[in-house]
mmCIF file of C-alpha atoms and ligand atoms in Angstrom:
data_model
loop_
_atom_site.group_PDB
_atom_site.id
_atom_site.type_symbol
_atom_site.label_atom_id
_atom_site.label_comp_id
_atom_site.label_asym_id
_atom_site.label_seq_id
_atom_site.Cartn_x
_atom_site.Cartn_y
_atom_site.Cartn_z
ATOM 1 C CA MET A 67 -2.306 6.266 -17.577
ATOM 2 C CA VAL A 68 0.740 7.564 -15.702
ATOM 3 C CA LYS A 69 4.118 8.979 -16.652
ATOM 4 C CA GLU A 70 6.700 6.312 -17.430
ATOM 5 C CA THR A 71 9.723 7.742 -15.681
ATOM 6 C CA LEU A 72 11.190 7.558 -12.232
ATOM 7 C CA LEU A 73 9.867 11.063 -11.682
ATOM 8 C CA LEU A 74 6.436 9.731 -10.815
ATOM 9 C CA THR A 75 4.915 11.306 -7.757
ATOM 10 C CA ILE A 76 3.490 8.943 -5.156
ATOM 11 C CA ALA A 77 1.112 10.156 -2.450
ATOM 12 C CA VAL A 78 0.858 7.917 0.603
ATOM 13 C CA LEU A 79 -2.440 8.577 2.394
ATOM 14 C CA GLY A 80 -2.009 7.849 6.085
ATOM 15 C CA GLY A 81 1.749 7.841 5.357
ATOM 16 C CA THR A 82 2.337 8.869 8.968
ATOM 17 C CA GLY A 83 1.590 5.313 10.094
ATOM 18 C CA LYS A 84 3.578 2.092 10.240
ATOM 19 C CA GLU A 85 3.050 0.611 6.773
ATOM 20 C CA GLY A 86 2.860 3.900 4.879
ATOM 21 C CA LYS A 87 6.011 5.319 6.402
ATOM 22 C CA GLY A 88 8.014 2.210 5.512
ATOM 23 C CA LEU A 89 6.802 2.127 1.911
ATOM 24 C CA ALA A 90 7.339 5.881 1.529
ATOM 25 C CA TYR A 91 10.930 5.500 2.736
ATOM 26 C CA ARG A 92 11.655 2.730 0.238
ATOM 27 C CA TRP A 93 10.123 4.585 -2.720
ATOM 28 C CA ALA A 94 11.906 7.840 -1.875
ATOM 29 C CA LYS A 95 15.152 5.893 -1.683
ATOM 30 C CA ALA A 96 14.436 4.466 -5.147
ATOM 31 C CA GLY A 97 14.117 7.967 -6.621
ATOM 32 C CA TYR A 98 10.397 8.636 -6.616
ATOM 33 C CA GLN A 99 8.963 11.928 -5.453
ATOM 34 C CA VAL A 100 7.026 10.927 -2.335
ATOM 35 C CA LEU A 101 4.308 12.922 -0.600
ATOM 36 C CA ILE A 102 3.166 12.004 2.914
ATOM 37 C CA GLY A 103 -0.534 12.503 3.574
ATOM 38 C CA SER A 104 -2.298 12.852 6.903
ATOM 39 C CA ARG A 105 -5.533 14.219 8.308
ATOM 40 C CA TYR A 106 -3.281 16.766 10.019
ATOM 41 C CA SER A 107 -0.880 18.778 7.927
ATOM 42 C CA GLU A 108 1.646 19.364 10.749
ATOM 43 C CA LYS A 109 1.857 15.638 11.508
ATOM 44 C CA ALA A 110 2.565 14.938 7.833
ATOM 45 C CA VAL A 111 5.353 17.531 7.743
ATOM 46 C CA THR A 112 6.957 16.033 10.873
ATOM 47 C CA VAL A 113 6.886 12.485 9.507
ATOM 48 C CA ALA A 114 8.204 13.662 6.122
ATOM 49 C CA SER A 115 11.232 15.184 7.843
ATOM 50 C CA GLU A 116 11.749 12.031 9.940
ATOM 51 C CA ILE A 117 11.931 9.976 6.737
ATOM 52 C CA MET A 118 14.272 12.506 5.138
ATOM 53 C CA GLU A 119 16.604 12.136 8.121
ATOM 54 C CA LEU A 120 16.700 8.371 7.553
ATOM 55 C CA LEU A 121 17.544 9.029 3.905
ATOM 56 C CA GLU A 122 20.418 11.337 4.909
ATOM 57 C CA GLY A 123 19.624 13.982 2.312
ATOM 58 C CA GLU A 124 19.223 11.545 -0.585
ATOM 59 C CA SER A 125 15.715 12.705 -1.311
ATOM 60 C CA SER A 126 13.189 15.332 -0.397
ATOM 61 C CA ILE A 127 9.758 14.340 0.882
ATOM 62 C CA VAL A 128 6.821 16.654 1.320
ATOM 63 C CA GLY A 129 4.048 16.331 3.914
ATOM 64 C CA ALA A 130 0.533 17.786 3.615
ATOM 65 C CA THR A 131 -3.107 16.836 4.052
ATOM 66 C CA ASN A 132 -4.372 13.649 2.412
ATOM 67 C CA ARG A 133 -6.402 15.656 -0.082
ATOM 68 C CA GLU A 134 -3.532 17.955 -1.043
ATOM 69 C CA VAL A 135 -1.118 15.102 -1.674
ATOM 70 C CA ALA A 136 -3.721 13.044 -3.556
ATOM 71 C CA GLN A 137 -4.289 16.005 -5.846
ATOM 72 C CA GLN A 138 -0.593 16.409 -6.639
ATOM 73 C CA ALA A 139 0.283 12.750 -7.196
ATOM 74 C CA ASP A 140 0.286 10.379 -10.181
ATOM 75 C CA ILE A 141 -0.177 7.341 -7.955
ATOM 76 C CA VAL A 142 -2.090 7.337 -4.667
ATOM 77 C CA VAL A 143 -1.375 4.654 -2.072
ATOM 78 C CA VAL A 144 -3.896 4.070 0.713
ATOM 79 C CA THR A 145 -2.380 3.026 4.059
ATOM 80 C CA VAL A 146 -5.063 3.681 6.676
ATOM 81 C CA PRO A 147 -6.857 1.240 8.990
ATOM 82 C CA TYR A 148 -10.022 -0.308 7.574
ATOM 83 C CA SER A 149 -12.107 1.749 10.025
ATOM 84 C CA GLY A 150 -11.134 4.901 8.078
ATOM 85 C CA HIS A 151 -11.089 3.347 4.593
ATOM 86 C CA ARG A 152 -14.453 4.498 3.209
ATOM 87 C CA GLU A 153 -14.186 7.968 4.708
ATOM 88 C CA ILE A 154 -10.724 8.662 3.352
ATOM 89 C CA LEU A 155 -11.598 7.446 -0.151
ATOM 90 C CA GLU A 156 -14.732 9.558 -0.236
ATOM 91 C CA SER A 157 -12.760 12.589 0.926
ATOM 92 C CA VAL A 158 -10.259 12.376 -1.973
ATOM 93 C CA LYS A 159 -12.442 10.787 -4.665
ATOM 94 C CA GLU A 160 -12.866 14.026 -6.632
ATOM 95 C CA VAL A 161 -9.138 14.417 -7.242
ATOM 96 C CA LEU A 162 -8.439 10.796 -8.226
ATOM 97 C CA THR A 163 -9.912 10.664 -11.726
ATOM 98 C CA GLY A 164 -7.465 9.034 -14.152
ATOM 99 C CA LYS A 165 -5.011 8.070 -11.396
ATOM 100 C CA LEU A 166 -3.847 4.728 -10.133
ATOM 101 C CA VAL A 167 -4.852 3.895 -6.553
ATOM 102 C CA ILE A 168 -2.921 1.200 -4.706
ATOM 103 C CA ASP A 169 -4.868 -0.051 -1.717
ATOM 104 C CA THR A 170 -2.931 -1.817 1.052
ATOM 105 C CA THR A 171 -5.945 -2.130 3.339
ATOM 106 C CA VAL A 172 -6.797 -5.339 5.131
ATOM 107 C CA PRO A 173 -10.411 -5.284 6.367
ATOM 108 C CA LEU A 174 -9.484 -6.306 9.890
ATOM 109 C CA VAL A 175 -12.267 -6.032 12.463
ATOM 110 C CA PRO A 176 -10.709 -5.796 15.942
ATOM 111 C CA PRO A 177 -10.478 -7.560 18.261
ATOM 112 C CA LYS A 178 -10.713 -10.710 16.095
ATOM 113 C CA VAL A 179 -7.949 -9.773 13.656
ATOM 114 C CA SER A 180 -6.782 -13.364 13.197
ATOM 115 C CA ARG A 181 -10.167 -14.293 11.733
ATOM 116 C CA VAL A 182 -11.041 -13.528 8.095
ATOM 117 C CA GLN A 183 -13.966 -11.073 8.066
ATOM 118 C CA MET A 184 -14.658 -9.683 4.614
ATOM 119 C CA PRO A 185 -16.884 -6.663 3.898
ATOM 120 C CA PRO A 186 -20.066 -6.914 1.770
ATOM 121 C CA ALA A 187 -18.201 -5.711 -1.358
ATOM 122 C CA GLY A 188 -16.031 -8.856 -1.136
ATOM 123 C CA SER A 189 -12.793 -7.150 -0.112
ATOM 124 C CA ALA A 190 -11.497 -3.712 0.873
ATOM 125 C CA ALA A 191 -10.084 -3.232 -2.645
ATOM 126 C CA GLN A 192 -13.432 -4.072 -4.258
ATOM 127 C CA GLU A 193 -15.059 -1.634 -1.870
ATOM 128 C CA ALA A 194 -12.547 1.009 -3.021
ATOM 129 C CA ARG A 195 -13.480 0.253 -6.628
ATOM 130 C CA GLU A 196 -17.172 0.682 -5.807
ATOM 131 C CA ILE A 197 -16.533 4.000 -4.042
ATOM 132 C CA LEU A 198 -14.169 5.431 -6.679
ATOM 133 C CA GLY A 199 -15.954 4.287 -9.828
ATOM 134 C CA GLU A 200 -14.828 3.229 -13.287
ATOM 135 C CA ASN A 201 -12.514 6.183 -13.933
ATOM 136 C CA VAL A 202 -10.024 5.166 -11.267
ATOM 137 C CA GLU A 203 -7.865 2.060 -11.556
ATOM 138 C CA VAL A 204 -7.584 0.231 -8.230
ATOM 139 C CA VAL A 205 -4.857 -2.246 -7.368
ATOM 140 C CA ALA A 206 -4.593 -4.209 -4.115
ATOM 141 C CA ALA A 207 -1.040 -4.879 -2.914
ATOM 142 C CA PHE A 208 1.255 -5.177 0.140
ATOM 143 C CA GLN A 209 -1.454 -6.656 2.433
ATOM 144 C CA ASN A 210 0.852 -9.465 3.524
ATOM 145 C CA ILE A 211 3.974 -7.330 4.040
ATOM 146 C CA SER A 212 4.597 -6.557 7.683
ATOM 147 C CA TYR A 213 5.892 -3.011 8.240
ATOM 148 C CA GLU A 214 8.653 -4.336 10.491
ATOM 149 C CA HIS A 215 11.554 -4.462 8.057
ATOM 150 C CA LEU A 216 10.497 -1.761 5.635
ATOM 151 C CA LEU A 217 12.427 1.004 7.391
ATOM 152 C CA ASN A 218 15.682 -0.839 7.952
ATOM 153 C CA ASP A 219 16.504 -1.990 4.403
ATOM 154 C CA GLU A 220 16.443 -5.645 5.424
ATOM 155 C CA GLU A 221 15.339 -8.223 2.901
ATOM 156 C CA VAL A 222 11.629 -8.926 3.311
ATOM 157 C CA GLU A 223 10.921 -12.642 3.195
ATOM 158 C CA CYS A 224 7.424 -12.301 1.798
ATOM 159 C CA ASP A 225 6.209 -11.885 -1.785
ATOM 160 C CA VAL A 226 3.643 -9.306 -2.842
ATOM 161 C CA LEU A 227 0.531 -10.571 -4.617
ATOM 162 C CA VAL A 228 -0.857 -7.831 -6.851
ATOM 163 C CA THR A 229 -4.492 -7.931 -7.941
ATOM 164 C CA GLY A 230 -6.297 -5.120 -9.715
ATOM 165 C CA SER A 231 -8.834 -3.688 -12.085
ATOM 166 C CA SER A 232 -6.655 -4.033 -15.226
ATOM 167 C CA LYS A 233 -3.452 -5.726 -16.296
ATOM 168 C CA LYS A 234 -1.873 -2.343 -17.061
ATOM 169 C CA ALA A 235 -2.635 -1.099 -13.558
ATOM 170 C CA ARG A 236 -1.175 -4.286 -12.062
ATOM 171 C CA GLN A 237 1.991 -3.877 -14.155
ATOM 172 C CA GLU A 238 2.392 -0.280 -12.947
ATOM 173 C CA ALA A 239 1.953 -1.396 -9.347
ATOM 174 C CA LEU A 240 4.474 -4.216 -9.849
ATOM 175 C CA MET A 241 7.080 -1.591 -10.816
ATOM 176 C CA LEU A 242 6.547 0.028 -7.423
ATOM 177 C CA VAL A 243 6.779 -3.338 -5.680
ATOM 178 C CA GLU A 244 10.198 -3.885 -7.264
ATOM 179 C CA ALA A 245 11.266 -0.327 -6.518
ATOM 180 C CA ALA A 246 10.546 -1.061 -2.852
ATOM 181 C CA GLY A 247 12.959 -4.011 -3.042
ATOM 182 C CA LEU A 248 10.198 -6.623 -2.885
ATOM 183 C CA VAL A 249 9.207 -9.523 -5.118
ATOM 184 C CA GLY A 250 5.797 -9.100 -6.737
ATOM 185 C CA TRP A 251 3.469 -11.344 -8.737
ATOM 186 C CA ASP A 252 0.537 -10.479 -10.969
ATOM 187 C CA ALA A 253 -2.177 -12.363 -9.078
ATOM 188 C CA GLY A 254 -5.023 -11.435 -11.405
ATOM 189 C CA PRO A 255 -8.276 -9.490 -11.264
ATOM 190 C CA ILE A 256 -9.410 -7.431 -8.316
ATOM 191 C CA GLU A 257 -11.860 -10.172 -7.253
ATOM 192 C CA ASN A 258 -8.772 -12.201 -6.255
ATOM 193 C CA SER A 259 -7.924 -9.585 -3.622
ATOM 194 C CA VAL A 260 -10.383 -11.426 -1.339
ATOM 195 C CA VAL A 261 -7.834 -14.195 -0.934
ATOM 196 C CA VAL A 262 -4.832 -11.918 -0.512
ATOM 197 C CA GLU A 263 -6.500 -9.685 2.079
ATOM 198 C CA GLY A 264 -7.836 -12.758 3.896
ATOM 199 C CA LEU A 265 -4.378 -14.281 3.938
ATOM 200 C CA THR A 266 -3.228 -11.522 6.290
ATOM 201 C CA SER A 267 -5.484 -12.852 9.049
ATOM 202 C CA VAL A 268 -4.034 -16.313 8.414
ATOM 203 C CA LEU A 269 -0.511 -14.899 8.811
ATOM 204 C CA ILE A 270 -1.526 -13.033 11.995
ATOM 205 C CA ASN A 271 -2.885 -16.330 13.303
ATOM 206 C CA ILE A 272 0.424 -18.053 12.523
ATOM 207 C CA ASN A 273 2.336 -15.234 14.247
ATOM 208 C CA LYS A 274 0.222 -15.717 17.368
ATOM 209 C CA GLN A 275 0.573 -19.475 17.448
ATOM 210 C CA TYR A 276 4.284 -19.661 16.684
ATOM 211 C CA GLY A 277 5.555 -16.550 18.490
ATOM 212 C CA SER A 278 6.658 -14.774 15.295
ATOM 213 C CA THR A 279 5.990 -11.176 14.243
ATOM 214 C CA HIS A 280 6.192 -11.255 10.476
ATOM 215 C CA ALA A 281 5.194 -14.584 8.955
ATOM 216 C CA GLY A 282 5.045 -14.308 5.153
ATOM 217 C CA ILE A 283 4.442 -16.210 1.921
ATOM 218 C CA LYS A 284 6.589 -17.087 -1.094
ATOM 219 C CA ILE A 285 5.401 -18.221 -4.516
ATOM 220 C CA THR A 286 7.166 -21.408 -5.605
ATOM 221 C CA GLY A 287 7.196 -23.298 -8.889
ATOM 222 C CA ALA A 288 6.944 -20.180 -11.072
ATOM 223 C CA GLN A 289 9.669 -18.069 -12.628
ATOM 224 C CA LYS A 290 9.596 -14.417 -13.431
ATOM 225 C CA PRO A 291 10.944 -13.364 -16.845
ATOM 226 C CA SER A 292 14.540 -12.186 -16.494
ATOM 227 C CA ALA A 293 15.103 -8.451 -16.805
ATOM 228 C CA GLU A 294 16.457 -7.290 -20.192
HETATM 229 N N1 LIG B 453 1.129 -2.591 9.846
HETATM 230 C C1 LIG B 453 1.377 -3.583 8.992
HETATM 231 O O1 LIG B 453 2.347 -4.368 9.158
HETATM 232 C C2 LIG B 453 0.508 -3.767 7.770
HETATM 233 C C3 LIG B 453 0.845 -4.780 6.869
HETATM 234 C C4 LIG B 453 0.085 -4.930 5.713
HETATM 235 C C5 LIG B 453 -1.011 -4.094 5.483
HETATM 236 N N2 LIG B 453 -1.321 -3.127 6.396
HETATM 237 C C6 LIG B 453 -2.492 -2.283 6.144
HETATM 238 O O2 LIG B 453 -2.056 -0.961 5.998
HETATM 239 C C7 LIG B 453 -3.016 -0.068 6.555
HETATM 240 C C8 LIG B 453 -2.316 0.826 7.572
HETATM 241 O O3 LIG B 453 -1.803 0.018 8.603
HETATM 242 P P1 LIG B 453 -0.848 0.664 9.707
HETATM 243 O O4 LIG B 453 -0.430 -0.436 10.603
HETATM 244 O O5 LIG B 453 0.183 1.521 9.048
HETATM 245 O O6 LIG B 453 -1.909 1.603 10.455
HETATM 246 P P2 LIG B 453 -1.690 2.738 11.532
HETATM 247 O O7 LIG B 453 -0.230 2.979 11.737
HETATM 248 O O8 LIG B 453 -2.524 2.410 12.704
HETATM 249 O O9 LIG B 453 -2.396 3.976 10.821
HETATM 250 C C9 LIG B 453 -1.895 4.562 9.647
HETATM 251 C C10 LIG B 453 -2.382 5.989 9.552
HETATM 252 O O10 LIG B 453 -3.770 6.021 9.238
HETATM 253 C C11 LIG B 453 -4.308 7.258 9.676
HETATM 254 N N3 LIG B 453 -5.613 6.975 10.293
HETATM 255 C C12 LIG B 453 -5.877 6.307 11.434
HETATM 256 N N4 LIG B 453 -7.197 6.207 11.648
HETATM 257 C C13 LIG B 453 -7.790 6.836 10.599
HETATM 258 C C14 LIG B 453 -9.121 7.106 10.236
HETATM 259 N N5 LIG B 453 -10.158 6.680 10.977
HETATM 260 N N6 LIG B 453 -9.354 7.796 9.077
HETATM 261 C C15 LIG B 453 -8.331 8.228 8.306
HETATM 262 N N7 LIG B 453 -7.030 8.007 8.613
HETATM 263 C C16 LIG B 453 -6.782 7.321 9.730
HETATM 264 C C17 LIG B 453 -3.344 7.863 10.674
HETATM 265 O O11 LIG B 453 -2.779 9.008 10.060
HETATM 266 P P3 LIG B 453 -3.087 10.517 10.504
HETATM 267 O O12 LIG B 453 -3.456 10.494 11.966
HETATM 268 O O13 LIG B 453 -1.786 11.164 10.257
HETATM 269 O O14 LIG B 453 -4.184 10.975 9.617
HETATM 270 C C18 LIG B 453 -2.286 6.786 10.852
HETATM 271 O O15 LIG B 453 -0.988 7.305 11.025
HETATM 272 C C19 LIG B 453 -4.113 -0.932 7.196
HETATM 273 O O16 LIG B 453 -5.239 -0.978 6.367
HETATM 274 C C20 LIG B 453 -3.457 -2.285 7.320
HETATM 275 O O17 LIG B 453 -4.388 -3.330 7.201
HETATM 276 C C21 LIG B 453 -0.594 -2.942 7.530
#
């Protein structure tokens, strides 16, 4: 579905925010062409230059509106709050045909964010699949990764569970997980995203009760095939 080189272009919708900015930084550092999307073009340009400063000239990042970057990219990553999820997907739907969409959204309903509250579709990722239709592959990933250490190159002590509409799409997303310096697992079909998205509220609950800021999860008892 997408080009198989490190020259892939990744658009991060809502890339001006906490999670999107951190992921964008890591992918740009790994050699991908990264585009920052925002509802406001000027804000996107400002954040793109902030990330470039962190990268000390290693990479160039472009900022533009969500629709413009979605149009130009091979892979589109959604990093907006659940309250804007449906609207943003509907606004870029037309330019997503044949692309891979990676949805990081957790369907949190403030103020009770430490309680699992799933939407009628089952999960935010399933809702994305319903909105975007059969011609767009949707993968859910990064829901359990706190933004906190993404910008400072620290090791993130949390694995990434990747669920999605096809195995191929999950494999493509897993390459981006690794490129971001994280450990990813193929966690199966998109229906399984219910558990992964719900787990975020469990982790928020643990953070509240134990005074932490980035509780995470690790898969044990399984081994990934060693790289050739
Ligand atoms: N923060 C985390 O640690 C974390 C961890 C795992 C998953 N996530 C998920 O990642 C997503 C983003 O989280 P975040 O903490 O990065 O959020 P955020 O910083 O509050 O917002 C991200 C960006 O979304 C855009 N936005 C805000 N409201 C919007 C709306 N109604 N419609 C369209 N765009 C809107 C804004 O960009 P513009 O104003 O530039 O358009 C904002 O910069 C959420 O779904 C969250 O569940 C977050």
